[in-house]
Short mmCIF file of C-alpha atoms in Angstrom, two decimals:
data_model
loop_
_atom_site.label_atom_id
_atom_site.label_comp_id
_atom_site.label_asym_id
_atom_site.label_seq_id
_atom_site.Cartn_x
_atom_site.Cartn_y
_atom_site.Cartn_z
CA UNK A 1497 -0.21 -0.14 0.27
CA UNK A 1498 1.37 3.85 -0.49
CA UNK A 1499 1.67 6.12 1.84
CA UNK A 1500 -0.93 9.05 2.10
CA UNK A 1501 0.75 12.15 2.43
CA UNK A 1502 -2.05 14.38 4.08
CA UNK A 1503 -3.37 18.52 2.52
CA UNK A 1504 -5.52 20.47 3.65
CA UNK A 1505 -6.78 23.75 1.61
CA UNK A 1506 -10.29 25.47 1.77
CA UNK A 1507 -12.50 27.29 -1.36
CA UNK A 1508 -12.36 31.56 -0.08
CA UNK A 1509 -16.21 32.67 -1.72
CA UNK A 1510 -17.13 36.60 -1.84
CA UNK A 1511 -19.92 38.03 -2.74
CA UNK A 1512 -19.78 40.51 -5.76
CA UNK A 1513 -22.74 43.13 -7.04
CA UNK A 1514 -23.99 43.56 -10.30
CA UNK A 1515 -22.45 46.67 -11.11
CA UNK A 1516 -24.74 47.73 -14.04
CA UNK A 1517 -28.04 47.33 -11.59
CA UNK A 1518 -26.33 50.61 -10.22
CA UNK A 1519 -25.54 48.24 -6.27
CA UNK A 1520 -29.08 47.70 -6.30
CA UNK A 1521 -29.20 44.10 -7.78
CA UNK A 1522 -28.61 40.47 -7.05
CA UNK A 1523 -25.34 39.37 -5.45
CA UNK A 1524 -23.20 36.41 -6.79
CA UNK A 1525 -20.26 33.72 -5.08
CA UNK A 1526 -16.70 34.88 -6.94
CA UNK A 1527 -14.69 32.31 -5.49
CA UNK A 1528 -10.38 32.16 -5.51
CA UNK A 1529 -7.86 30.44 -7.16
CA UNK A 1530 -4.22 30.16 -7.89
CA UNK A 1531 -2.13 29.94 -10.87
CA UNK A 1532 1.33 27.96 -9.96
CA UNK A 1533 4.27 28.69 -12.17
CA UNK A 1534 6.11 25.21 -11.95
CA UNK A 1535 2.85 23.58 -13.26
CA UNK A 1536 1.24 26.06 -15.07
CA UNK A 1537 -2.29 25.51 -13.80
CA UNK A 1538 -4.58 27.05 -12.09
CA UNK A 1539 -6.53 25.08 -8.68
CA UNK A 1540 -7.85 25.63 -6.04
CA UNK A 1541 -5.15 27.19 -2.09
CA UNK A 1542 -3.45 23.78 -0.50
CA UNK A 1543 -0.66 23.15 0.35
CA UNK A 1544 0.70 19.91 2.73
CA UNK A 1545 0.11 18.96 6.09
CA UNK A 1546 3.23 19.58 8.05
CA UNK A 1547 4.83 17.82 10.78
CA UNK A 1548 2.12 17.45 14.20
CA UNK A 1549 0.05 20.00 12.58
CA UNK A 1550 -4.26 19.37 12.80
CA UNK A 1551 -5.45 19.03 9.51
CA UNK A 1552 -8.04 22.32 10.85
CA UNK A 1553 -4.34 24.96 10.88
CA UNK A 1554 -3.37 23.23 7.71
CA UNK A 1555 -5.70 24.18 5.62
CA UNK A 1556 -5.54 28.01 7.16
CA UNK A 1557 -2.33 28.36 6.57
CA UNK A 1558 -1.83 27.39 3.10
CA UNK A 1559 -4.61 29.54 1.79
CA UNK A 1560 -2.82 32.87 3.59
CA UNK A 1561 0.84 31.45 2.25
CA UNK A 1562 -1.25 31.44 -1.34
CA UNK A 1563 -3.77 34.17 -1.70
CA UNK A 1564 -3.15 36.82 1.61
CA UNK A 1565 -6.75 35.21 2.70
CA UNK A 1566 -7.01 34.97 6.11
CA UNK A 1567 -10.36 34.25 6.96
CA UNK A 1568 -12.62 32.28 9.47
CA UNK A 1569 -13.47 27.53 8.62
CA UNK A 1570 -16.63 26.98 7.05
CA UNK A 1571 -18.34 24.00 6.49
CA UNK A 1572 -16.20 21.40 4.74
CA UNK A 1573 -16.65 20.06 1.27
CA UNK A 1574 -15.78 17.19 -0.72
CA UNK A 1575 -12.08 15.80 -0.07
CA UNK A 1576 -10.40 14.40 -3.40
CA UNK A 1577 -7.50 11.77 -3.51
CA UNK A 1578 -5.10 10.45 -5.80
CA UNK A 1579 -2.17 8.86 -6.74
CA UNK A 1580 0.58 10.47 -7.29
CA UNK A 1581 3.92 9.55 -8.10
CA UNK A 1582 4.49 5.95 -5.33
CA UNK A 1583 2.26 7.96 -2.78
CA UNK A 1584 -1.57 8.95 -2.76
CA UNK A 1585 -2.61 12.65 -1.86
CA UNK A 1586 -5.77 13.09 0.03
CA UNK A 1587 -6.24 16.33 0.45
CA UNK A 1588 -9.78 18.35 2.87
CA UNK A 1589 -11.74 21.10 2.58
CA UNK A 1590 -13.38 23.18 3.87
CA UNK A 1591 -15.25 26.23 2.57
CA UNK A 1592 -13.89 30.32 3.87
CA UNK A 1593 -16.09 32.69 3.51
CA UNK A 1594 -13.85 36.33 2.98
CA UNK A 1595 -14.80 39.92 3.58
CA UNK A 1596 -13.89 42.42 1.60
CA UNK A 1597 -11.49 43.13 3.99
CA UNK A 1598 -9.29 40.40 3.64
CA UNK A 1599 -8.70 40.27 0.28
CA UNK A 1600 -6.53 42.52 -0.41
CA UNK A 1601 -3.01 41.42 0.70
CA UNK A 1602 -1.50 38.95 -1.91
CA UNK A 1603 2.12 38.43 -3.13
CA UNK A 1604 3.35 36.86 -6.38
CA UNK A 1605 6.21 34.14 -4.61
CA UNK A 1606 8.11 31.29 -6.56
CA UNK A 1607 4.95 29.50 -5.36
CA UNK A 1608 1.99 31.25 -7.32
CA UNK A 1609 2.38 33.88 -8.80
CA UNK A 1610 -1.11 35.66 -10.14
CA UNK A 1611 -4.88 34.88 -8.45
CA UNK A 1612 -7.51 35.16 -9.61
CA UNK A 1613 -11.26 35.85 -8.42
CA UNK A 1614 -13.71 34.37 -10.77
CA UNK A 1615 -17.90 33.86 -10.79
CA UNK A 1616 -18.77 30.33 -10.27
CA UNK A 1617 -18.67 28.99 -13.56
CA UNK A 1618 -16.04 30.80 -15.24
CA UNK A 1619 -14.04 29.07 -12.02
CA UNK A 1620 -15.33 25.69 -12.70
CA UNK A 1621 -13.69 26.54 -16.89
CA UNK A 1622 -10.21 27.55 -15.78
CA UNK A 1623 -9.13 25.20 -13.51
CA UNK A 1624 -7.38 22.78 -14.60
CA UNK A 1625 -8.67 19.83 -12.87
CA UNK A 1626 -11.62 18.32 -13.10
CA UNK A 1627 -11.21 16.76 -9.42
CA UNK A 1628 -11.05 20.62 -8.13
CA UNK A 1629 -14.53 21.49 -9.92
CA UNK A 1630 -15.94 18.49 -7.59
CA UNK A 1631 -14.88 20.62 -4.45
CA UNK A 1632 -16.56 23.19 -5.69
CA UNK A 1633 -19.32 22.09 -6.44
CA UNK A 1634 -19.90 21.51 -3.21
CA UNK A 1635 -19.66 24.92 -1.99
CA UNK A 1636 -23.49 26.20 -1.13
CA UNK A 1637 -22.29 30.40 -0.88
CA UNK A 1638 -23.75 31.49 2.38
CA UNK A 1639 -22.39 33.01 5.74
CA UNK A 1640 -22.23 30.78 8.24
CA UNK A 1641 -22.00 30.90 11.55
CA UNK A 1642 -20.47 28.37 14.21
CA UNK A 1643 -21.48 27.07 17.37
CA UNK A 1644 -18.53 24.72 18.89
CA UNK A 1645 -19.25 22.60 21.42
CA UNK A 1646 -16.66 21.47 23.98
CA UNK A 1647 -15.50 18.20 25.86
CA UNK A 1648 -13.57 19.41 28.35
CA UNK A 1649 -10.21 18.78 28.44
CA UNK A 1650 -7.96 15.73 30.95
CA UNK A 1651 -8.27 16.65 34.20
CA UNK A 1652 -7.48 13.16 35.64
CA UNK A 1653 -9.01 10.68 37.05
CA UNK A 1654 -12.71 11.76 39.43
CA UNK A 1655 -11.45 9.27 42.43
CA UNK A 1656 -8.37 10.12 42.67
CA UNK A 1657 -9.23 13.39 43.52
CA UNK A 1658 -10.44 14.43 47.10
CA UNK A 1659 -12.18 18.24 47.44
CA UNK A 1660 -15.56 18.45 45.49
CA UNK A 1661 -15.31 17.00 41.79
CA UNK A 1662 -16.18 20.77 40.56
CA UNK A 1663 -12.34 22.20 41.85
CA UNK A 1664 -10.89 19.20 39.93
CA UNK A 1665 -8.04 21.40 38.18
CA UNK A 1666 -6.71 20.51 34.12
CA UNK A 1667 -3.97 18.23 34.89
CA UNK A 1668 -0.52 18.47 32.32
CA UNK A 1669 -2.23 16.78 29.28
CA UNK A 1670 -5.31 18.78 29.54
CA UNK A 1671 -3.02 22.60 29.88
CA UNK A 1672 -1.75 21.14 26.70
CA UNK A 1673 -4.17 20.98 24.96
CA UNK A 1674 -6.13 23.26 26.33
CA UNK A 1675 -3.40 25.62 24.44
CA UNK A 1676 -3.70 23.85 21.33
CA UNK A 1677 -7.20 24.62 21.06
CA UNK A 1678 -6.82 27.90 21.35
CA UNK A 1679 -4.97 28.19 18.00
CA UNK A 1680 -7.93 26.09 16.64
CA UNK A 1681 -10.63 27.25 17.80
CA UNK A 1682 -10.64 30.38 15.87
CA UNK A 1683 -10.17 28.37 12.59
CA UNK A 1684 -13.44 28.60 12.54
CA UNK A 1685 -14.51 31.00 15.38
CA UNK A 1686 -11.73 33.53 15.68
CA UNK A 1687 -13.78 35.44 18.37
CA UNK A 1688 -17.14 34.63 20.20
CA UNK A 1689 -18.91 34.05 23.40
CA UNK A 1690 -17.62 31.29 25.25
CA UNK A 1691 -19.48 30.07 28.24
CA UNK A 1692 -18.04 26.84 30.30
CA UNK A 1693 -19.77 24.99 33.13
CA UNK A 1694 -18.33 26.25 36.09
CA UNK A 1695 -16.14 22.91 36.63
CA UNK A 1696 -13.06 24.27 37.15
CA UNK A 1697 -11.69 21.61 34.45
CA UNK A 1698 -14.20 22.97 31.53
CA UNK A 1699 -13.55 27.11 32.97
CA UNK A 1700 -9.90 26.28 32.44
CA UNK A 1701 -9.99 24.48 28.71
CA UNK A 1702 -11.42 27.68 27.30
CA UNK A 1703 -10.17 30.43 28.60
CA UNK A 1704 -6.09 29.88 26.64
CA UNK A 1705 -9.04 30.02 23.47
CA UNK A 1706 -10.62 33.54 25.41
CA UNK A 1707 -7.35 34.87 26.96
CA UNK A 1708 -5.71 34.63 23.18
CA UNK A 1709 -8.35 37.76 21.52
CA UNK A 1710 -9.41 39.13 24.69
CA UNK A 1711 -12.69 38.12 25.93
CA UNK A 1712 -13.79 35.80 28.88
CA UNK A 1713 -14.88 32.71 30.14
CA UNK A 1714 -18.74 32.75 31.53
CA UNK A 1715 -19.91 30.40 33.97
CA UNK A 1716 -23.16 28.73 32.39
CA UNK A 1717 -25.22 27.10 36.34
CA UNK A 1718 -27.24 25.47 32.63
CA UNK A 1719 -24.14 23.86 31.63
CA UNK A 1720 -23.08 21.24 34.75
CA UNK A 1721 -23.77 18.05 35.22
CA UNK A 1722 -26.30 16.99 37.64
CA UNK A 1723 -24.74 16.86 41.28
CA UNK A 1724 -24.25 14.09 44.30
CA UNK A 1725 -27.93 13.77 44.45
CA UNK A 1726 -28.78 12.68 40.80
CA UNK A 1727 -32.81 13.80 41.82
CA UNK A 1728 -34.52 13.06 39.00
CA UNK A 1729 -36.31 16.67 38.66
CA UNK A 1730 -33.27 18.75 39.40
CA UNK A 1731 -32.15 17.21 36.36
CA UNK A 1732 -34.82 17.21 34.32
CA UNK A 1733 -34.96 21.52 35.67
CA UNK A 1734 -30.95 21.43 34.44
CA UNK A 1735 -31.42 19.77 31.22
CA UNK A 1736 -34.96 21.93 30.99
CA UNK A 1737 -32.12 25.08 30.83
CA UNK A 1738 -29.24 23.93 29.06
CA UNK A 1739 -31.94 23.42 25.86
CA UNK A 1740 -33.46 26.53 26.36
CA UNK A 1741 -29.68 27.98 26.95
CA UNK A 1742 -28.77 26.43 23.72
CA UNK A 1743 -31.67 27.33 21.28
CA UNK A 1744 -30.49 30.74 22.90
CA UNK A 1745 -27.66 30.49 21.38
CA UNK A 1746 -29.15 29.73 17.78
CA UNK A 1747 -31.71 31.90 17.55
CA UNK A 1748 -28.91 34.46 18.09
CA UNK A 1749 -26.48 33.48 15.32
CA UNK A 1750 -23.31 34.92 17.03
CA UNK A 1751 -20.55 32.89 17.38
CA UNK A 1752 -20.53 30.83 20.28
CA UNK A 1753 -18.35 28.68 21.84
CA UNK A 1754 -19.55 25.96 24.98
CA UNK A 1755 -17.42 23.20 26.43
CA UNK A 1756 -19.22 20.30 29.42
CA UNK A 1757 -18.97 17.00 30.07
CA UNK A 1758 -19.86 13.87 28.39
CA UNK A 1759 -22.61 13.11 29.55
CA UNK A 1760 -24.79 16.55 28.98
CA UNK A 1761 -22.32 17.51 25.82
CA UNK A 1762 -25.07 15.05 22.83
CA UNK A 1763 -27.98 16.48 25.13
CA UNK A 1764 -27.05 20.03 23.82
CA UNK A 1765 -26.27 18.55 20.79
CA UNK A 1766 -29.85 16.99 19.77
CA UNK A 1767 -30.93 20.85 21.51
CA UNK A 1768 -28.86 23.02 18.82
CA UNK A 1769 -29.53 20.72 15.67
CA UNK A 1770 -33.66 20.73 16.56
CA UNK A 1771 -33.54 24.10 16.98
CA UNK A 1772 -31.86 24.11 13.12
CA UNK A 1773 -34.44 22.00 12.22
CA UNK A 1774 -32.54 18.73 12.01
CA UNK A 1775 -31.70 15.51 13.05
CA UNK A 1776 -28.99 15.12 15.79
CA UNK A 1777 -25.96 12.95 14.84
CA UNK A 1778 -25.73 9.12 16.32
CA UNK A 1779 -22.82 9.05 18.31
CA UNK A 1780 -22.56 5.39 19.13
CA UNK A 1781 -22.68 5.13 23.13
CA UNK A 1782 -18.97 3.06 22.71
CA UNK A 1783 -17.38 6.06 20.99
CA UNK A 1784 -18.20 9.25 22.99
CA UNK A 1785 -16.43 12.66 21.94
CA UNK A 1786 -12.85 12.35 23.31
CA UNK A 1787 -11.13 14.66 26.05
CA UNK A 1788 -10.68 17.64 23.86
CA UNK A 1789 -12.96 17.18 21.41
CA UNK A 1790 -15.45 18.96 19.77
CA UNK A 1791 -18.61 19.51 17.92
CA UNK A 1792 -19.15 22.51 14.70
CA UNK A 1793 -22.72 23.16 14.71
CA UNK A 1794 -22.41 25.53 11.52
CA UNK A 1795 -25.31 27.56 11.21
CA UNK A 1796 -26.92 29.79 7.96
CA UNK A 1797 -30.34 31.67 8.47
CA UNK A 1798 -32.37 28.87 11.39
CA UNK A 1799 -30.66 26.61 9.31
CA UNK A 1800 -28.14 24.00 9.62
CA UNK A 1801 -25.21 23.98 7.63
CA UNK A 1802 -22.32 21.23 8.33
CA UNK A 1803 -22.62 19.80 11.42
CA UNK A 1804 -19.04 18.60 11.76
CA UNK A 1805 -16.83 15.87 14.65
CA UNK A 1806 -12.72 16.75 15.77
CA UNK A 1807 -10.36 15.44 17.68
CA UNK A 1808 -7.33 16.93 18.44
#
């Protein structure tokens, strides 16, 4: 079996208004293509993953290095896989909405000497490789907003912590993972409202992310798990509060990051999907989201535009 080379990129797109209508007409989507002088081809911006680099970071970095565009990732698009000499290569793609102020930083270099914004139909014709056309065919050009549901990072074992469980902090691995999350979450939400279960291991998981953009972590009781008493009435009221909280965030339509627990994360995810008119994904009980893992719920005009699961 040939080795697999991993790479990533994005379909950067923007809205432009028909000038013939005096700026009042309908807008259309343009996407960004790059020309590589080494191959004399037109393709989508992408590149190989560096050793140890998360594939999300690869996508954001490569688009910026090749085009000067630095923007958040939207929903995933089709991946492509093909033979490259003695190897096989897989390229993962995401959509990337580019506001007008984000697309003016291109500088020609030895890898990319020209970029071009083209309407979708023209871009499909300009592309050198048919496989790239299958990627942009998966693009639905609409601006999305992320709701990120995160399971707290590693915090040792509950039975080994002598004090109240809510005071259990991250362990050494969890602290490292919290710093990693501070780099990964901005791939979807450079800034966001950050809410957390009051448990210390949860607030510590998202604090580096919030501090990186000057935000703060709001401890929210609705994100906590049931206390030792475990009374059914208490669990029901807390579950209702969690559902109401998530519904409110969906209705607000602004980027948000929630850090919670293995026990209540599925309920939060289900509440988000139902609020967006979609069924919640089925996750086998023996395959829970790992610590430090997260779901990204992409929202667009009250609809579910994408749902993705990521691990560190």
